[in-house]
């Protein structure tokens, strides 16, 4: 059955028409979901700019066939990138501006995938929005104001980082190789020691395979080999090899088990991560610098 747009969704053709009208001062930003929408809207408001045109990709009808034709996955990220590619192609040289389509960089840097999809598509500087909070200043703010602990922020980050990288490698290999989802709660394959969090990532791979309905399943040994190979090409910037949801998940668990703070559930901790952002800090990153430039440059 062919896909159809919902009543309140824009069609791509309608967006093209709007941007082709040079009389309009149209500046829209399309993002993957509500968290990204909130962050970018807040960032614009902090700089005295209108945040009303920061929209989730669900507000546009991007057919699956178009997403697949661009060799992208049919999900929110794929639709954001596909929209940006199509708008860049259709408006190239025709208008002064195109919409901004912001997507997670995800594992592109780890895998050496080029991220140039035209002038409409911008990527997070790290794998995802959450990773802008993976730094000493942000962690100190979270620990002091929310967790209310005098823990060493630098040490907490050092304890989390190797585990996050291990989980990211397993996640990437399983997903890219076989479209297999990783175990929902990776902490079940982790333990906390005096030096940090240790991941039994081979057990993580095995459990993920056991819970998958994909057939035929690869052998754990093949997954292990691919993880070790991928480990050899880790980028020098660790935040290009960590998953944002894993950060929230492990940090929540760490606050309970290592810091003995059990008053917050996991969903709240995931949201708290975003409150550690400072607009002045974000404005130094290429993504946010470019967003500000495009939203303030006269047409």
Coordinates of C-alpha atoms in Angstrom, one line a residue:
X1 CA 0.0 0.0 0.0
X2 CA 1.5 3.3 -1.0
X3 CA 2.5 5.8 1.7
X4 CA 0.4 8.9 2.1
X5 CA 1.1 12.2 3.8
X6 CA -0.8 12.9 7.0
X7 CA -3.1 15.9 6.9
X8 CA -0.7 18.3 8.7
X9 CA 2.5 17.2 6.9
X10 CA 4.2 19.4 4.3
X11 CA 5.0 17.8 1.0
X12 CA 8.5 18.3 -0.4
X13 CA 7.0 20.1 -3.4
X14 CA 5.4 22.6 -1.1
X15 CA 8.7 23.4 0.6
X16 CA 10.4 23.9 -2.8
X17 CA 7.7 26.3 -3.8
X18 CA 8.0 28.3 -0.6
X19 CA 11.8 28.6 -0.9
X20 CA 11.5 29.5 -4.6
X21 CA 9.5 32.6 -3.7
X22 CA 12.3 35.1 -3.3
X23 CA 9.9 37.5 -1.6
X24 CA 9.8 35.2 1.5
X25 CA 12.3 35.3 4.2
X26 CA 12.0 31.6 5.1
X27 CA 14.5 30.0 7.5
X28 CA 13.6 26.6 8.7
X29 CA 15.6 24.0 10.6
X30 CA 14.5 20.3 10.4
X31 CA 15.8 17.9 13.1
X32 CA 15.3 14.2 14.0
X33 CA 13.2 14.4 17.1
X34 CA 11.9 16.4 20.1
X35 CA 15.2 16.5 22.0
X36 CA 17.1 18.0 19.1
X37 CA 14.2 20.4 18.5
X38 CA 14.3 21.6 22.1
X39 CA 18.1 22.1 22.1
X40 CA 18.3 24.1 18.9
X41 CA 15.2 26.1 19.7
X42 CA 16.6 27.0 23.2
X43 CA 20.0 27.8 21.6
X44 CA 18.4 30.3 19.2
X45 CA 16.3 31.9 21.9
X46 CA 19.5 32.4 24.0
X47 CA 20.8 34.4 21.0
X48 CA 17.7 36.4 20.7
X49 CA 16.5 34.6 17.6
X50 CA 13.1 33.2 16.6
X51 CA 12.8 29.5 17.5
X52 CA 9.5 28.9 15.9
X53 CA 10.8 27.4 12.7
X54 CA 12.8 24.6 14.3
X55 CA 10.7 21.6 13.4
X56 CA 10.8 17.8 13.7
X57 CA 11.2 15.8 10.5
X58 CA 7.8 14.3 11.2
X59 CA 6.3 17.6 10.0
X60 CA 7.4 16.7 6.4
X61 CA 6.3 13.8 4.3
X62 CA 9.5 12.2 3.1
X63 CA 8.6 8.9 1.3
X64 CA 10.6 5.8 2.2
X65 CA 11.4 5.3 -1.5
X66 CA 13.2 8.7 -1.6
X67 CA 15.1 7.7 1.6
X68 CA 16.1 4.4 0.1
X69 CA 17.1 6.0 -3.2
X70 CA 19.7 8.0 -1.3
X71 CA 21.1 4.8 0.2
X72 CA 19.9 5.8 3.7
X73 CA 18.1 4.0 6.4
X74 CA 14.4 4.6 6.7
X75 CA 14.3 6.3 10.1
X76 CA 14.2 9.8 11.4
X77 CA 17.9 10.4 10.7
X78 CA 17.6 9.0 7.1
X79 CA 14.5 11.2 6.4
X80 CA 16.3 14.3 7.7
X81 CA 19.3 13.7 5.4
X82 CA 17.2 12.7 2.5
X83 CA 15.1 15.9 2.8
X84 CA 18.3 17.9 2.8
X85 CA 19.7 16.2 -0.2
X86 CA 16.6 16.6 -2.2
X87 CA 16.1 20.2 -1.3
X88 CA 19.8 21.0 -2.2
X89 CA 19.3 19.3 -5.5
X90 CA 16.0 21.0 -6.4
X91 CA 17.0 24.4 -5.2
X92 CA 20.7 24.4 -6.3
X93 CA 21.4 27.8 -7.8
X94 CA 17.7 28.7 -7.8
X95 CA 17.3 30.4 -4.4
X96 CA 19.3 32.3 -1.9
X97 CA 18.8 29.8 0.9
X98 CA 17.6 26.3 1.6
X99 CA 16.3 24.7 4.8
X100 CA 18.8 23.5 7.3
X101 CA 18.5 19.7 8.0
X102 CA 20.5 18.7 11.1
X103 CA 21.3 15.0 11.6
X104 CA 23.4 13.0 14.1
X105 CA 26.9 12.2 12.7
X106 CA 26.4 8.8 14.3
X107 CA 29.2 6.3 13.2
X108 CA 30.2 8.2 10.0
X109 CA 33.5 9.4 11.5
X110 CA 34.4 6.0 12.8
X111 CA 33.7 4.4 9.5
X112 CA 35.2 7.1 7.4
X113 CA 32.0 7.9 5.6
X114 CA 32.0 11.3 3.9
X115 CA 29.2 13.5 5.2
X116 CA 28.9 16.0 2.3
X117 CA 25.3 15.7 1.2
X118 CA 24.8 19.3 -0.1
X119 CA 24.3 22.7 1.5
X120 CA 21.1 21.8 3.4
X121 CA 22.6 19.0 5.5
X122 CA 24.5 19.7 8.6
X123 CA 25.8 17.1 11.1
X124 CA 26.5 17.2 14.8
X125 CA 30.1 17.7 15.6
X126 CA 30.1 14.5 17.6
X127 CA 28.0 11.3 17.2
X128 CA 24.9 13.0 18.7
X129 CA 23.6 16.0 20.6
X130 CA 24.2 14.3 24.0
X131 CA 27.9 14.2 23.5
X132 CA 28.2 18.0 23.7
X133 CA 27.8 17.4 27.4
X134 CA 30.6 14.8 27.6
X135 CA 33.2 17.2 29.0
X136 CA 34.5 18.2 32.4
X137 CA 32.6 21.5 32.7
X138 CA 29.3 20.0 31.9
X139 CA 29.8 17.0 34.1
X140 CA 30.9 19.1 37.0
X141 CA 27.6 21.1 36.6
X142 CA 25.5 17.9 36.6
X143 CA 27.3 16.4 39.6
X144 CA 27.1 19.6 41.7
X145 CA 23.6 20.9 40.8
X146 CA 21.6 17.7 40.1
X147 CA 23.3 14.8 41.6
X148 CA 24.6 17.1 44.4
X149 CA 27.8 15.1 44.8
X150 CA 31.4 16.3 45.1
X151 CA 32.6 13.6 42.8
X152 CA 35.6 14.3 40.5
X153 CA 34.1 15.2 37.1
X154 CA 37.3 14.3 35.3
X155 CA 37.4 10.9 37.0
X156 CA 33.7 10.2 36.2
X157 CA 34.4 10.9 32.5
X158 CA 37.5 8.7 32.6
X159 CA 35.5 5.9 34.1
X160 CA 32.7 6.1 31.5
X161 CA 34.7 6.7 28.3
X162 CA 36.3 3.2 27.6
X163 CA 33.0 1.4 28.3
X164 CA 31.1 3.8 26.0
X165 CA 33.6 3.1 23.2
X166 CA 33.4 -0.7 23.7
X167 CA 29.6 -0.6 23.5
X168 CA 29.7 1.7 20.5
X169 CA 32.0 -0.6 18.6
X170 CA 29.7 -3.6 19.3
X171 CA 26.7 -1.5 18.4
X172 CA 28.2 -0.4 15.1
X173 CA 29.4 -3.8 14.0
X174 CA 26.0 -5.5 14.7
X175 CA 24.0 -2.7 13.1
X176 CA 26.2 -2.2 10.0
X177 CA 26.8 -5.8 9.4
X178 CA 23.5 -7.4 10.1
X179 CA 21.0 -4.7 11.2
X180 CA 21.0 -6.4 14.6
X181 CA 20.0 -4.2 17.6
X182 CA 22.3 -4.2 20.6
X183 CA 21.1 -5.5 24.0
X184 CA 18.6 -2.9 25.4
X185 CA 20.5 -2.5 28.7
X186 CA 24.2 -2.8 28.0
X187 CA 25.0 -2.3 31.7
X188 CA 24.0 -5.9 32.2
X189 CA 27.3 -6.8 30.6
X190 CA 29.3 -4.3 32.7
X191 CA 30.8 -4.1 36.2
X192 CA 32.2 -1.2 38.1
X193 CA 35.7 -1.4 39.5
X194 CA 38.0 1.0 41.2
X195 CA 39.4 2.1 37.8
X196 CA 36.2 2.5 36.0
X197 CA 33.5 0.5 34.1
X198 CA 34.6 -2.8 32.5
X199 CA 32.5 -4.2 29.7
X200 CA 32.4 -7.8 28.8
X201 CA 31.7 -6.8 25.2
X202 CA 32.0 -10.4 23.9
X203 CA 29.1 -11.3 26.3
X204 CA 27.3 -8.2 25.1
X205 CA 27.7 -9.4 21.5
X206 CA 26.5 -12.9 22.3
X207 CA 23.4 -11.6 24.3
X208 CA 22.5 -9.3 21.4
X209 CA 22.7 -12.1 18.9
X210 CA 20.6 -14.4 21.1
X211 CA 17.9 -11.8 21.4
X212 CA 17.8 -11.1 17.6
X213 CA 15.3 -12.5 15.1
X214 CA 17.6 -11.9 12.2
X215 CA 18.4 -15.0 10.2
X216 CA 20.9 -16.3 9.5
X217 CA 22.8 -15.1 12.6
X218 CA 26.5 -14.5 12.5
X219 CA 28.8 -16.3 14.9
X220 CA 30.0 -14.4 17.9
X221 CA 33.6 -15.0 16.8
X222 CA 32.9 -13.1 13.5
X223 CA 31.5 -10.2 15.5
X224 CA 34.5 -10.2 17.8
X225 CA 36.9 -10.1 14.8
X226 CA 35.0 -7.2 13.3
X227 CA 35.0 -5.3 16.5
X228 CA 38.8 -5.7 16.9
X229 CA 39.4 -4.6 13.4
X230 CA 37.2 -1.5 13.8
X231 CA 39.0 -0.7 17.1
X232 CA 42.2 -0.1 15.1
X233 CA 40.6 2.9 13.3
X234 CA 39.2 4.7 16.4
X235 CA 39.3 8.5 15.8
X236 CA 41.5 10.5 18.2
X237 CA 38.3 12.3 19.4
X238 CA 36.5 9.7 21.7
X239 CA 33.2 11.5 21.3
X240 CA 33.1 10.4 17.7
X241 CA 32.8 6.8 19.0
X242 CA 30.3 7.0 21.8
X243 CA 26.5 6.7 21.5
X244 CA 24.4 9.4 23.2
X245 CA 21.8 7.0 24.6
X246 CA 24.6 4.7 26.0
X247 CA 26.0 7.8 27.7
X248 CA 22.7 8.5 29.5
X249 CA 22.2 4.8 30.3
X250 CA 25.7 4.1 31.8
X251 CA 25.8 7.5 33.6
X252 CA 22.5 6.8 35.3
X253 CA 23.7 3.3 36.4
X254 CA 27.0 4.8 37.5
X255 CA 25.3 7.4 39.7
X256 CA 23.3 4.6 41.4
X257 CA 26.1 2.1 41.9
X258 CA 29.3 4.2 42.3
X259 CA 27.9 7.5 43.6
X260 CA 25.1 5.9 45.6
X261 CA 22.5 8.4 44.3
X262 CA 19.3 6.6 43.6
X263 CA 16.7 9.3 43.5
X264 CA 16.5 9.7 39.7
X265 CA 15.2 7.3 37.1
X266 CA 17.0 6.8 33.8
X267 CA 14.7 9.0 31.7
X268 CA 15.2 11.9 34.0
X269 CA 19.0 11.5 33.9
X270 CA 18.9 11.4 30.1
X271 CA 17.1 14.8 30.2
X272 CA 19.4 16.2 32.8
X273 CA 22.4 15.7 30.4
X274 CA 20.9 18.4 28.2
X275 CA 20.6 21.0 31.0
X276 CA 24.4 21.0 31.3
X277 CA 24.7 22.8 28.0
X278 CA 25.9 26.4 27.9
X279 CA 24.8 28.4 24.8
X280 CA 28.2 30.2 24.8
X281 CA 30.0 26.9 24.7
X282 CA 27.8 25.5 22.0
X283 CA 28.3 28.6 19.8
X284 CA 32.0 27.7 19.5
X285 CA 31.2 24.4 17.7
X286 CA 31.1 24.4 13.8
X287 CA 27.4 23.1 13.7
X288 CA 26.1 25.9 16.0
X289 CA 28.4 28.5 14.4
X290 CA 26.9 27.7 11.0
X291 CA 23.3 27.7 12.3
X292 CA 23.8 31.2 13.8
X293 CA 25.4 32.4 10.5
X294 CA 22.5 31.1 8.4
X295 CA 19.9 32.4 10.8
X296 CA 21.3 35.9 11.0
X297 CA 22.8 36.6 7.5
X298 CA 20.5 38.9 5.6
X299 CA 18.9 37.3 2.5

